[in-house]
Coordinates of C-alpha atoms in Angstrom, one line a residue:
Chain A
M1 CA -165.1 46.2 75.7
H2 CA -164.6 42.9 77.4
M3 CA -163.4 42.8 80.9
T4 CA -161.7 40.5 82.3
V5 CA -161.7 41.9 85.3
W6 CA -160.2 39.9 88.1
G7 CA -163.1 37.6 90.2
N8 CA -165.8 41.0 89.4
R9 CA -167.8 41.5 86.8
K10 CA -168.2 45.3 88.4
P11 CA -167.3 48.2 85.5
L12 CA -164.5 49.9 86.6
E13 CA -166.0 53.3 87.0
R14 CA -168.4 52.0 89.7
E15 CA -165.5 50.8 91.4
M16 CA -163.3 54.0 91.6
Q17 CA -166.2 55.1 93.3
E18 CA -166.5 52.4 96.0
N19 CA -162.3 52.6 96.6
T20 CA -161.8 55.3 98.5
Q21 CA -159.5 53.3 101.0
D22 CA -156.7 56.0 100.5
G23 CA -159.5 59.1 100.2
T24 CA -157.0 60.1 97.1
P25 CA -157.6 60.9 93.2
G26 CA -155.9 59.3 91.0
S27 CA -156.3 55.7 92.0
W28 CA -154.5 53.3 91.8
F29 CA -154.5 49.9 89.9
R30 CA -153.7 46.1 90.3
V31 CA -152.3 44.3 87.5
T32 CA -151.4 40.4 88.0
I33 CA -150.0 38.5 85.4
P34 CA -150.4 34.7 86.3
Y35 CA -146.8 32.5 85.6
G36 CA -145.1 35.6 85.5
V37 CA -142.0 34.3 86.5
K38 CA -141.4 32.1 84.3
Y39 CA -140.8 35.2 81.7
D40 CA -137.2 37.3 81.5
R41 CA -138.7 40.7 83.2
T42 CA -137.8 42.9 80.5
W43 CA -139.4 40.7 78.2
L44 CA -142.7 40.7 79.6
M45 CA -143.2 44.9 80.6
N46 CA -142.0 45.7 76.7
S47 CA -144.1 42.8 75.5
I48 CA -147.0 44.4 77.8
Q49 CA -145.7 48.4 76.2
R50 CA -145.9 47.3 73.0
H51 CA -149.3 45.8 72.8
C52 CA -150.7 48.5 75.6
S53 CA -152.0 51.5 73.3
V54 CA -151.7 53.4 76.3
P55 CA -147.9 54.4 77.5
F56 CA -147.8 53.9 81.2
T57 CA -145.7 53.5 84.0
P58 CA -145.2 50.3 86.5
V59 CA -145.3 51.1 89.8
D60 CA -143.4 48.4 92.5
F61 CA -143.1 46.1 90.6
H62 CA -142.4 43.0 92.2
F63 CA -143.8 38.5 92.3
V64 CA -146.2 36.7 93.8
K65 CA -145.8 33.2 95.0
N66 CA -146.0 32.5 90.5
G67 CA -146.6 36.1 89.4
A68 CA -145.5 39.1 88.0
R69 CA -147.2 41.6 89.2
F70 CA -147.0 45.2 90.1
F71 CA -149.6 48.9 90.6
V72 CA -150.3 51.6 87.9
Q73 CA -152.5 54.8 87.8
E74 CA -155.6 56.4 86.6
A75 CA -159.0 53.9 85.1
S76 CA -158.0 54.8 81.3
T77 CA -154.5 53.1 81.6
A78 CA -156.0 50.2 83.6
S79 CA -158.6 50.0 81.1
A80 CA -155.5 49.4 78.1
L81 CA -153.6 47.1 80.1
M82 CA -157.0 45.0 80.6
D83 CA -156.8 45.1 76.4
V84 CA -153.6 43.2 76.2
S85 CA -154.9 40.4 77.9
Y86 CA -154.1 37.3 75.8
K87 CA -152.8 39.0 73.2
I88 CA -149.1 38.2 74.1
C89 CA -148.3 35.1 73.3
D90 CA -145.9 32.7 75.0
E91 CA -141.8 32.9 73.3
E92 CA -141.9 29.3 73.3
S93 CA -145.1 28.4 72.5
R94 CA -146.8 30.4 70.2
K95 CA -150.3 28.5 71.2
V96 CA -150.0 30.1 75.2
C97 CA -151.2 33.4 75.0
I98 CA -150.7 35.4 78.3
P99 CA -153.7 37.3 80.7
V100 CA -153.2 40.1 81.8
F101 CA -155.4 40.9 84.6
V102 CA -156.0 44.0 86.4
S103 CA -158.4 45.0 89.5
P104 CA -159.0 48.1 91.2
S105 CA -156.8 48.8 94.6
A106 CA -155.0 50.6 97.0
A107 CA -151.7 52.8 96.8
P108 CA -148.9 50.9 96.4
Y109 CA -146.7 50.4 99.5
S110 CA -143.8 52.5 98.2
V111 CA -146.3 55.4 97.2
R112 CA -148.4 54.8 100.6
Y113 CA -145.4 54.9 102.5
K114 CA -143.6 56.9 100.6
L115 CA -140.4 59.1 102.7
K116 CA -141.2 62.6 103.0
P117 CA -139.1 65.2 100.8
E118 CA -136.8 66.3 103.8
E119 CA -136.5 62.6 105.2
M120 CA -135.1 61.8 101.6
E121 CA -132.9 64.9 101.9
Q122 CA -131.1 63.4 105.5
L123 CA -131.3 60.0 103.6
K124 CA -129.7 61.6 100.5
L125 CA -126.9 62.8 103.0
T126 CA -126.3 59.9 105.1
L127 CA -125.7 57.9 101.6
I128 CA -123.2 60.4 101.0
K129 CA -121.1 60.2 103.9
R130 CA -121.8 56.4 103.4
F131 CA -119.8 56.6 99.9
N132 CA -116.7 55.8 98.6
I133 CA -116.0 57.7 95.5
Y134 CA -113.1 56.0 95.1
K135 CA -114.5 52.7 94.8
Q136 CA -118.3 53.7 93.3
A137 CA -118.9 52.0 96.5
L138 CA -122.0 52.4 99.0
D139 CA -121.7 50.7 102.2
L140 CA -125.3 50.4 103.5
Q141 CA -124.4 47.8 105.8
R142 CA -126.5 48.1 109.5
L143 CA -128.5 51.0 108.3
F144 CA -131.5 51.2 110.2
V145 CA -129.5 52.2 112.9
D146 CA -127.8 55.1 111.3
P147 CA -126.7 57.4 113.9
D148 CA -128.1 60.4 111.4
L149 CA -130.9 58.4 110.5
V150 CA -132.2 57.7 114.3
G151 CA -131.2 61.5 115.3
H152 CA -133.6 62.7 113.1
N153 CA -136.2 59.6 113.6
I154 CA -135.7 58.0 109.9
D155 CA -136.5 54.5 109.7
I156 CA -134.7 52.9 107.7
I157 CA -135.6 49.2 107.3
L158 CA -135.0 48.1 104.1
N159 CA -136.2 45.2 104.5
Q160 CA -139.8 47.4 103.8
R161 CA -140.0 48.2 100.0
S162 CA -141.4 51.9 100.7
C163 CA -137.4 51.9 102.2
M164 CA -135.4 50.5 99.7
S165 CA -137.3 52.2 97.2
A166 CA -136.4 55.3 98.6
T167 CA -132.6 53.8 98.7
L168 CA -132.7 53.6 95.1
Q169 CA -133.9 56.6 94.0
T170 CA -131.5 58.0 95.5
I171 CA -128.1 55.8 94.8
E172 CA -130.2 56.7 91.1
K173 CA -130.2 60.1 91.4
N174 CA -126.5 60.5 93.6
F175 CA -124.8 58.2 92.6
P176 CA -125.1 57.3 88.5
E177 CA -122.3 54.8 88.5
L178 CA -122.5 52.8 91.3
L179 CA -119.7 49.7 91.0
S180 CA -120.7 48.2 94.5
L181 CA -123.3 48.1 97.2
N182 CA -122.9 46.6 100.8
L183 CA -126.5 45.3 102.3
S184 CA -125.3 43.3 105.0
S185 CA -126.6 42.9 107.9
N186 CA -130.2 44.6 107.2
K187 CA -132.3 41.7 107.9
L188 CA -133.4 41.3 104.8
Y189 CA -136.4 38.9 104.5
Q190 CA -137.1 39.0 100.8
L191 CA -135.7 40.6 98.1
D192 CA -138.4 42.4 96.4
G193 CA -137.8 46.0 96.5
L194 CA -134.3 45.1 94.8
S195 CA -136.2 43.7 90.9
D196 CA -136.3 48.1 90.8
I197 CA -131.4 47.6 91.3
I198 CA -131.6 47.0 87.3
Q199 CA -133.2 50.3 86.8
M200 CA -132.5 52.3 88.9
A201 CA -128.4 51.3 89.3
P202 CA -127.9 48.8 86.3
T203 CA -123.4 49.5 86.8
V204 CA -123.5 47.5 89.9
K205 CA -120.8 44.9 90.0
I206 CA -120.4 43.8 93.3
L207 CA -123.6 43.1 96.1
N208 CA -122.7 42.0 99.1
L209 CA -126.1 40.6 101.1
S210 CA -124.7 38.9 103.8
K211 CA -125.7 38.7 107.3
N212 CA -129.5 39.0 106.0
K213 CA -132.6 36.3 107.4
L214 CA -132.8 35.5 103.0
T215 CA -134.0 31.3 102.8
S216 CA -134.5 30.8 99.0
V217 CA -131.9 31.9 96.1
W218 CA -134.9 32.3 94.6
E219 CA -135.0 35.6 96.0
L220 CA -132.0 36.4 93.6
S221 CA -133.9 35.2 90.5
K222 CA -135.6 39.2 91.2
M223 CA -133.2 41.2 91.0
Q224 CA -132.0 38.4 87.6
G225 CA -130.2 40.7 84.5
L226 CA -128.2 42.1 86.9
K227 CA -124.5 41.5 85.7
L228 CA -123.1 40.8 89.1
E229 CA -119.4 39.9 89.4
E230 CA -118.8 39.5 92.8
L231 CA -121.3 38.0 95.4
W232 CA -121.7 38.2 98.8
L233 CA -124.7 35.3 100.2
Q234 CA -122.7 34.5 104.0
G235 CA -124.4 34.4 106.4
N236 CA -128.0 33.6 105.5
P237 CA -130.1 30.1 105.7
L238 CA -130.1 29.8 102.2
C239 CA -126.4 29.1 102.7
G240 CA -127.0 26.5 104.7
T241 CA -130.0 24.3 101.7
F242 CA -127.3 23.0 99.8
P243 CA -126.1 20.2 100.2
D244 CA -122.4 20.5 99.2
Q245 CA -120.3 23.8 98.1
S246 CA -120.2 22.6 94.2
T247 CA -124.3 22.5 93.9
Y248 CA -124.3 26.3 95.8
V249 CA -122.1 27.4 93.7
R250 CA -124.2 26.4 90.7
A251 CA -127.2 27.0 91.7
I252 CA -126.1 31.3 92.2
R253 CA -124.0 30.8 88.6
D254 CA -127.1 29.3 87.0
R255 CA -128.7 33.3 88.4
F256 CA -125.1 35.6 87.2
P257 CA -123.9 33.2 84.8
K258 CA -120.9 36.1 84.9
L259 CA -120.1 35.8 88.2
L260 CA -116.3 35.9 89.5
R261 CA -116.8 35.7 93.1
L262 CA -119.2 33.7 95.3
D263 CA -118.4 34.9 99.3
G264 CA -114.6 36.2 98.7
Q265 CA -113.6 32.8 96.4
E266 CA -112.5 32.7 93.0
L267 CA -115.1 31.2 91.5
P268 CA -113.1 29.0 87.9
S269 CA -114.0 31.0 84.7
P270 CA -117.1 30.9 83.8
V271 CA -117.1 29.3 80.0
T272 CA -119.0 26.5 79.3
V273 CA -120.6 23.7 81.6
D274 CA -118.5 21.2 80.1
V275 CA -115.4 23.4 80.6
D276 CA -116.2 22.8 84.0
T277 CA -116.2 19.5 83.8
P278 CA -113.0 17.6 85.4
C279 CA -111.4 15.8 82.7
V280 CA -110.9 12.8 85.3
L281 CA -112.7 9.8 83.6
N282 CA -114.9 7.5 86.0
P283 CA -112.0 4.4 87.0
C284 CA -112.6 1.4 84.5
K285 CA -113.4 -1.9 87.0
G286 CA -114.2 -5.3 85.7
S287 CA -116.9 -7.2 84.9
Y288 CA -120.7 -6.3 86.0
F289 CA -122.0 -9.2 86.6
G290 CA -125.6 -7.9 89.3
C291 CA -125.5 -10.2 91.7
D292 CA -124.0 -13.7 91.8
E293 CA -126.7 -16.4 91.0
L294 CA -126.4 -14.1 87.8
K295 CA -122.0 -14.5 87.6
S296 CA -122.1 -18.2 88.0
L297 CA -125.1 -18.4 85.0
V298 CA -122.8 -16.6 83.0
L299 CA -119.8 -18.2 83.7
Q300 CA -121.1 -21.3 82.9
F301 CA -123.1 -20.8 79.8
L302 CA -119.5 -19.0 78.8
Q303 CA -117.7 -21.7 79.5
Q304 CA -119.5 -24.2 78.3
Y305 CA -120.0 -22.7 74.7
Y306 CA -116.4 -21.9 74.5
S307 CA -114.9 -25.3 75.5
I308 CA -117.3 -26.5 72.4
H309 CA -116.0 -23.6 70.0
D310 CA -112.5 -24.7 71.1
C311 CA -112.4 -28.3 71.1
G312 CA -113.5 -28.8 67.7
D313 CA -116.4 -29.3 66.9
R314 CA -118.2 -26.1 66.6
Q315 CA -121.7 -28.5 65.4
G316 CA -122.1 -28.8 69.1
L317 CA -123.0 -25.5 69.6
V318 CA -126.2 -26.1 67.7
G319 CA -128.1 -26.5 71.5
A320 CA -126.9 -23.8 72.7
Y321 CA -129.4 -21.7 69.8
H322 CA -133.2 -21.6 69.6
E323 CA -134.5 -22.3 66.2
Q324 CA -135.1 -19.3 65.2
A325 CA -131.8 -17.6 67.2
C326 CA -129.3 -14.3 65.2
F327 CA -125.7 -14.6 64.5
S328 CA -123.5 -12.0 62.3
L329 CA -119.9 -11.2 62.7
T330 CA -118.3 -7.6 62.3
I331 CA -114.8 -6.6 61.2
P332 CA -113.6 -3.1 60.9
F333 CA -113.8 -1.5 58.3
H334 CA -110.7 1.1 58.1
P335 CA -110.7 3.3 54.6
E336 CA -107.7 4.1 54.3
D337 CA -106.7 0.5 55.0
P338 CA -104.5 -0.7 51.4
A339 CA -103.6 -4.3 52.0
P340 CA -106.4 -6.8 52.4
S341 CA -106.0 -7.8 56.8
S342 CA -105.2 -10.7 58.5
L343 CA -109.4 -11.0 59.6
C344 CA -110.0 -12.1 55.4
E345 CA -111.2 -15.2 57.1
Y346 CA -114.2 -13.4 58.8
F347 CA -114.1 -10.6 55.9
K348 CA -116.9 -12.7 53.4
D349 CA -119.4 -13.1 56.5
S350 CA -118.2 -9.7 57.8
R351 CA -121.9 -7.3 58.2
N352 CA -120.3 -4.1 59.4
M353 CA -123.3 -1.2 58.0
K354 CA -120.7 1.2 58.0
K355 CA -119.3 -0.3 54.9
L356 CA -122.7 -2.0 54.1
K357 CA -125.4 -0.4 52.3
D358 CA -127.1 -3.1 50.4
P359 CA -130.5 -3.8 52.0
H360 CA -130.4 -7.1 50.5
L361 CA -127.2 -8.2 51.9
R362 CA -127.6 -6.6 55.1
V363 CA -130.9 -9.1 55.1
Q364 CA -128.4 -12.2 53.7
L365 CA -125.3 -11.6 56.6
L366 CA -127.7 -11.4 59.4
K367 CA -127.3 -15.1 60.2
H368 CA -130.7 -17.0 61.1
T369 CA -132.4 -19.9 62.6
K370 CA -129.7 -22.1 64.8
R371 CA -128.1 -24.3 61.2
D372 CA -127.9 -21.6 59.5
I373 CA -125.9 -19.9 62.3
V374 CA -124.0 -23.3 63.2
H375 CA -122.8 -23.6 59.8
T376 CA -121.2 -19.8 59.7
L377 CA -119.7 -20.3 63.2
C378 CA -118.0 -24.0 62.0
V379 CA -116.2 -22.0 59.1
P380 CA -113.0 -19.8 60.7
P381 CA -110.3 -21.7 62.1
K382 CA -109.9 -23.9 65.0
T383 CA -109.7 -21.1 68.2
Q384 CA -108.2 -20.9 71.3
H385 CA -109.8 -18.1 73.5
D386 CA -108.7 -16.8 76.6
F387 CA -110.9 -17.6 79.6
G388 CA -108.8 -15.2 82.1
S389 CA -109.0 -12.6 79.7
F390 CA -112.9 -12.4 79.4
V391 CA -114.0 -9.2 80.8
V392 CA -118.3 -9.5 81.0
D393 CA -120.6 -6.7 81.7
M394 CA -124.2 -8.1 81.7
W395 CA -126.1 -5.4 80.9
S396 CA -130.0 -6.2 80.5
Q397 CA -132.1 -8.4 82.3
T398 CA -136.0 -9.0 82.5
E399 CA -137.2 -12.6 83.9
R400 CA -137.0 -13.7 80.3
M401 CA -133.9 -12.3 79.0
L402 CA -130.1 -11.9 79.8
C403 CA -127.8 -9.4 77.5
F404 CA -124.4 -9.9 78.3
S405 CA -120.9 -8.6 76.0
V406 CA -117.6 -10.6 76.7
N407 CA -114.7 -8.7 75.4
G408 CA -111.7 -10.6 75.0
V409 CA -108.7 -12.4 73.5
F410 CA -108.1 -15.9 71.7
K411 CA -105.4 -16.9 69.2
E412 CA -106.3 -19.3 65.6
L413 CA -104.2 -22.3 65.9
E414 CA -104.9 -23.5 62.2
G415 CA -105.0 -21.6 58.6
S416 CA -103.3 -18.9 57.5
S417 CA -103.0 -16.6 60.4
Q418 CA -101.6 -18.9 62.9
G419 CA -100.7 -17.9 65.8
C420 CA -102.2 -14.9 65.7
V421 CA -104.2 -13.1 68.1
R422 CA -107.7 -11.7 68.0
A423 CA -109.3 -9.3 70.4
F424 CA -113.2 -9.6 70.4
T425 CA -116.8 -8.8 71.6
R426 CA -119.6 -10.5 71.9
T427 CA -122.7 -9.7 72.7
F428 CA -125.3 -12.5 73.7
I429 CA -129.1 -12.3 74.3
A430 CA -130.6 -15.3 75.7
T431 CA -133.5 -16.6 76.8
P432 CA -133.5 -19.6 80.3
A433 CA -134.4 -22.6 79.3
G434 CA -134.7 -25.5 80.9
Y435 CA -133.4 -26.2 84.3
S436 CA -130.3 -23.2 85.2
S437 CA -129.3 -23.0 80.9
L438 CA -129.5 -20.0 78.8
F439 CA -130.6 -20.4 75.0
I440 CA -129.2 -17.9 73.2
V441 CA -131.7 -15.5 70.8
N442 CA -129.2 -12.9 69.8
D443 CA -125.8 -13.3 69.2
E444 CA -123.5 -10.4 67.6
L445 CA -119.3 -11.3 67.1
F446 CA -117.0 -7.6 66.9
V447 CA -113.5 -9.4 65.8
W448 CA -110.5 -6.8 65.5
D449 CA -107.3 -7.6 65.0
V450 CA -104.6 -7.2 67.8
N451 CA -101.8 -5.0 68.4
P452 CA -98.4 -6.8 68.4
K453 CA -97.4 -5.7 71.9
K454 CA -100.2 -7.1 73.3
T455 CA -99.9 -9.8 72.3
Q456 CA -96.8 -11.2 75.0
S457 CA -98.9 -11.9 77.7
A458 CA -101.7 -12.9 75.9
V459 CA -103.5 -16.5 75.6
S460 CA -102.3 -18.3 78.4
I461 CA -105.2 -19.9 80.1
P462 CA -107.1 -22.0 77.8
V463 CA -111.0 -22.4 78.2
P464 CA -110.7 -25.7 80.9
T465 CA -111.9 -28.8 78.9
P466 CA -113.1 -31.8 80.0
S467 CA -111.8 -35.0 79.3
T468 CA -113.6 -37.2 76.8
S469 CA -112.0 -37.3 73.7
S470 CA -114.7 -38.1 71.2
M471 CA -117.2 -34.6 71.0
P472 CA -120.9 -35.9 70.2
S473 CA -123.4 -33.3 69.0
F474 CA -125.3 -34.2 72.3
Y475 CA -122.6 -32.4 74.3
W476 CA -124.4 -29.8 75.4
E477 CA -127.0 -31.7 76.9
Q478 CA -124.7 -33.9 78.3
Q479 CA -123.3 -31.0 79.8
Q480 CA -126.7 -29.8 81.6
M481 CA -126.8 -33.0 82.7
V482 CA -122.8 -32.2 84.2
Q483 CA -124.4 -28.9 85.6
A484 CA -127.5 -30.6 87.1
F485 CA -125.4 -33.0 89.2
S486 CA -123.0 -30.3 90.3
T487 CA -125.7 -28.3 91.8
Q488 CA -127.2 -31.2 93.3
S489 CA -124.1 -32.8 95.3
G490 CA -122.8 -28.8 95.5
M491 CA -119.2 -30.2 93.6
N492 CA -117.5 -28.4 90.7
L493 CA -117.9 -28.3 87.7
Q494 CA -114.9 -30.4 86.5
W495 CA -115.0 -33.3 89.4
S496 CA -119.3 -33.2 88.4
Q497 CA -117.5 -34.3 84.7
K498 CA -115.1 -36.8 86.3
C499 CA -117.8 -38.6 88.1
L500 CA -120.2 -39.3 85.6
Q501 CA -117.6 -40.2 83.8
D502 CA -116.5 -42.8 86.2
N503 CA -120.0 -43.9 87.1
K504 CA -121.2 -45.0 83.4
Chain B
M1 CA -141.6 -20.4 67.0
A2 CA -142.8 -18.4 63.7
M3 CA -142.6 -14.2 63.0
P4 CA -146.4 -12.6 62.5
M5 CA -143.5 -9.7 60.0
D6 CA -142.0 -11.2 57.4
F7 CA -138.1 -11.4 58.9
K8 CA -137.0 -9.2 56.2
T9 CA -139.6 -6.5 57.3
Y10 CA -138.0 -7.1 60.4
V11 CA -134.4 -6.8 60.0
D12 CA -135.0 -3.6 57.6
Q13 CA -136.7 -1.6 60.0
A14 CA -133.8 -2.8 62.7
C15 CA -131.2 -1.4 60.4
K16 CA -133.2 2.0 59.5
A17 CA -133.3 2.9 63.3
A18 CA -129.5 1.6 64.2
E19 CA -128.7 3.6 61.8
E20 CA -131.0 6.9 62.4
F21 CA -130.3 7.0 66.2
V22 CA -126.6 6.1 66.4
N23 CA -125.9 9.2 64.2
I24 CA -128.2 10.9 66.5
Y25 CA -126.7 9.4 69.2
Y26 CA -123.3 10.2 68.9
E27 CA -123.9 13.8 67.3
T28 CA -126.6 14.2 70.6
M29 CA -123.4 12.6 72.9
D30 CA -120.4 15.4 71.1
K31 CA -122.2 18.4 70.8
R32 CA -125.9 18.5 72.5
R33 CA -124.6 16.9 75.8
R34 CA -127.0 18.5 78.2
V35 CA -130.0 17.2 76.0
L36 CA -128.4 13.0 75.2
T37 CA -130.6 11.8 78.5
R38 CA -133.6 12.4 76.0
L39 CA -132.3 9.4 74.2
Y40 CA -132.7 6.9 76.9
L41 CA -135.9 6.2 79.0
D42 CA -136.6 6.6 82.2
K43 CA -135.5 3.5 84.2
A44 CA -132.6 3.1 81.1
T45 CA -129.5 1.5 82.5
L46 CA -126.2 2.2 81.7
I47 CA -122.9 0.4 82.3
W48 CA -119.7 2.2 81.6
N49 CA -116.5 0.8 82.4
G50 CA -118.0 -1.5 84.7
N51 CA -119.7 1.3 86.7
V52 CA -123.9 0.8 87.0
V53 CA -125.9 4.2 86.4
T54 CA -129.5 3.6 86.3
G55 CA -132.0 6.5 85.5
L56 CA -132.7 9.4 84.1
E57 CA -131.4 11.7 86.8
A58 CA -128.0 9.6 87.8
L59 CA -128.0 10.0 83.8
A60 CA -127.4 12.5 83.8
N61 CA -125.3 14.3 86.4
F62 CA -122.7 11.0 84.8
F63 CA -122.9 12.8 81.4
D64 CA -122.8 16.2 83.0
T65 CA -118.8 15.3 84.6
L66 CA -118.2 13.2 81.4
P67 CA -115.2 15.4 79.5
S68 CA -116.9 17.0 76.1
S69 CA -115.6 13.6 73.3
E70 CA -115.6 13.5 70.2
F71 CA -116.9 10.3 68.7
Q72 CA -115.6 8.7 65.6
V73 CA -117.9 5.4 64.7
N74 CA -116.2 2.7 62.6
M75 CA -118.2 -0.4 63.1
L76 CA -121.6 -0.8 63.0
D77 CA -124.0 -4.0 63.6
C78 CA -127.7 -4.9 64.4
Q79 CA -129.9 -7.2 65.0
P80 CA -133.8 -7.8 65.6
V81 CA -134.2 -9.1 69.4
H82 CA -135.7 -12.5 69.4
E83 CA -139.4 -11.6 70.6
Q84 CA -139.1 -14.0 72.9
A85 CA -136.9 -12.6 74.6
T86 CA -139.2 -8.5 74.7
Q87 CA -142.4 -9.8 76.0
A88 CA -143.9 -8.2 72.6
Q89 CA -141.7 -4.9 73.1
T90 CA -140.2 -4.4 69.7
T91 CA -136.8 -4.1 70.8
V92 CA -133.4 -3.9 68.1
L93 CA -129.8 -5.0 69.4
V94 CA -126.9 -2.5 68.1
V95 CA -123.6 -2.3 68.1
T96 CA -120.7 0.5 67.3
S97 CA -117.2 0.2 68.1
G98 CA -114.4 2.9 67.1
T99 CA -112.8 6.0 68.7
V100 CA -113.3 8.2 71.0
K101 CA -111.1 11.5 72.5
F102 CA -112.2 12.6 76.1
D103 CA -111.0 16.0 77.1
G104 CA -108.0 16.2 78.8
N105 CA -107.5 12.0 78.0
R106 CA -105.7 9.7 75.5
Q107 CA -107.8 8.9 71.9
R108 CA -108.9 5.4 72.9
Y109 CA -111.0 2.3 71.2
F110 CA -114.7 1.6 72.8
N111 CA -117.3 -0.3 72.0
Q112 CA -120.7 0.1 72.7
S113 CA -124.2 -2.1 73.0
F114 CA -127.4 -0.7 73.1
L115 CA -130.8 -1.9 73.4
L116 CA -133.3 0.4 71.7
T117 CA -137.4 0.1 72.7
A118 CA -140.0 1.3 69.7
Q119 CA -142.1 4.0 71.8
S120 CA -145.5 4.5 68.8
T121 CA -147.4 7.6 68.5
P122 CA -149.9 7.6 66.2
N123 CA -147.4 9.8 63.6
N124 CA -144.3 7.7 63.3
T125 CA -142.0 5.8 65.5
V126 CA -139.2 6.7 68.8
W127 CA -136.5 4.5 69.3
K128 CA -135.7 4.9 73.0
I129 CA -132.6 3.0 74.9
A130 CA -133.7 1.1 77.7
S131 CA -130.1 -0.5 78.5
D132 CA -126.6 0.3 77.1
C133 CA -123.1 -0.8 77.8
F134 CA -119.7 1.1 76.6
R135 CA -116.5 -0.5 77.9
F136 CA -113.1 1.2 76.5
Q137 CA -111.1 -1.7 73.8
D138 CA -107.1 -1.8 74.7
W139 CA -107.1 -5.1 72.8
A140 CA -107.5 -3.4 69.0
S141 CA -104.1 -2.4 67.6
S142 CA -104.0 0.9 66.5

């Protein structure tokens, strides 16, 4: 038989003979499951029972650091439990087998410090006095200074395992339908003793642990499974460990999902996390740039780009794109739309993948190379973009890339949709190129129709256009010169333009 | 500057990733919100209507406080991001648009853009969000 005695390879029988600490027959064994805290206690114990060839009664189940531990009597029980080691598989990960270590030990606390029969009788009488049958409530506040118990020289220190165990046994026998248990002011430092409460007093729904010495919420985990509706914890050091009330409440509710009242306060009805969240959305803010330098870079870029775009010859845009850039355009797909929308000018180039499934077409409609792109851009009618409407989000940047989206509106100045206002969102991915300018590598454009009611005040501020009337294709480079001059001289863009012209 | 892979292949890969990803993303957002952060890289950033959220913990808190949602995507487009910009980390730009109803609020139009980067394991490629930009679109006609 494979021995998995923890840290010890002697046969069990010899261990028993050597273990004469308490001299009593029917030796005790300590059973440890490392990382036992991970598992649901009921599942764990049931699994062990199922795999164990001998039925057993676990005594003083408690948690030690991350492990679970309990005691059993009789060597035969202990051997049977050793055999269970690595036979039970973790519920979640089928490959993980749970070890069970068994070693001889002294008798558990609750047995060693067991109350004598006459003490148990007095305890019962004391508890009966403190029991309110109408409310099914047991008030054990300050039990250690109860005059009856003190008078009989009985120390019921509930923090001690044996005392808590005796109390729970008394409750189990005499108050089988207990609803409310008050353990306030009993100098409780830990709740190991209460881990049996689920077996001994399962009907308890109201528990008062206030004014004790509990330092961690983790203690409450020892009572997991108890269907508490009301809990009192105030006056324990653990209450001060939370940054705010809602974190505190959430931590408690995690362990007792059906909790309705905490520290005397009604909690909102516990349904799912989603219902708890407020229906209030974060307020919407304007453009986000990240930092001022990038803000000016991007705004200048947009100003230059749309100046060229709007003032007639879009061929000038070819200087803004990387040789191998990509561009695509999309308009909305409304299955219910009966008539062709006024966005028909854009329709043939639209690459809405929700509608377009043909892989070949998907490649074709993605314009690749700056020539193709500019060719496509020159097709739609003349536009006037409303710079004042622009909301810009700079949402990704690295040393090699800036990624930003522009939302705004523009008006069509000619063609069948003359006067129509469109909304657009354009996402640019650009890489730095030379002195404070950008090359576009990816350009994605969404265009929508705008609700006519919203167009009243739209398109009021056109993009500032330079005063030169002829637009040569090297206009972009000229703008870069303007920019450089502006930065060096400290003047703003328009004035720089004027200066350069004046000095030609 | 020529791309080592055939351009068509890049585009096909991007389209496949984008479609699959978008389906998973909005389904998770609507029905399994608690695990939504699994779709993001550790240092991912979200700009949500101009509000910045950086890192998984902040994202988890943000999605936790966002009311429950019902998304309907009407527009989807994607492009492979040029390697000049991505330092040889395969990246796809995905842009979506549609409507969303947040619990307790009226239905609104939205735009969302993602930068997805590929995390390759021997068996498959997992796409995760490096950056995310979301905005309500108030101009669109209803």
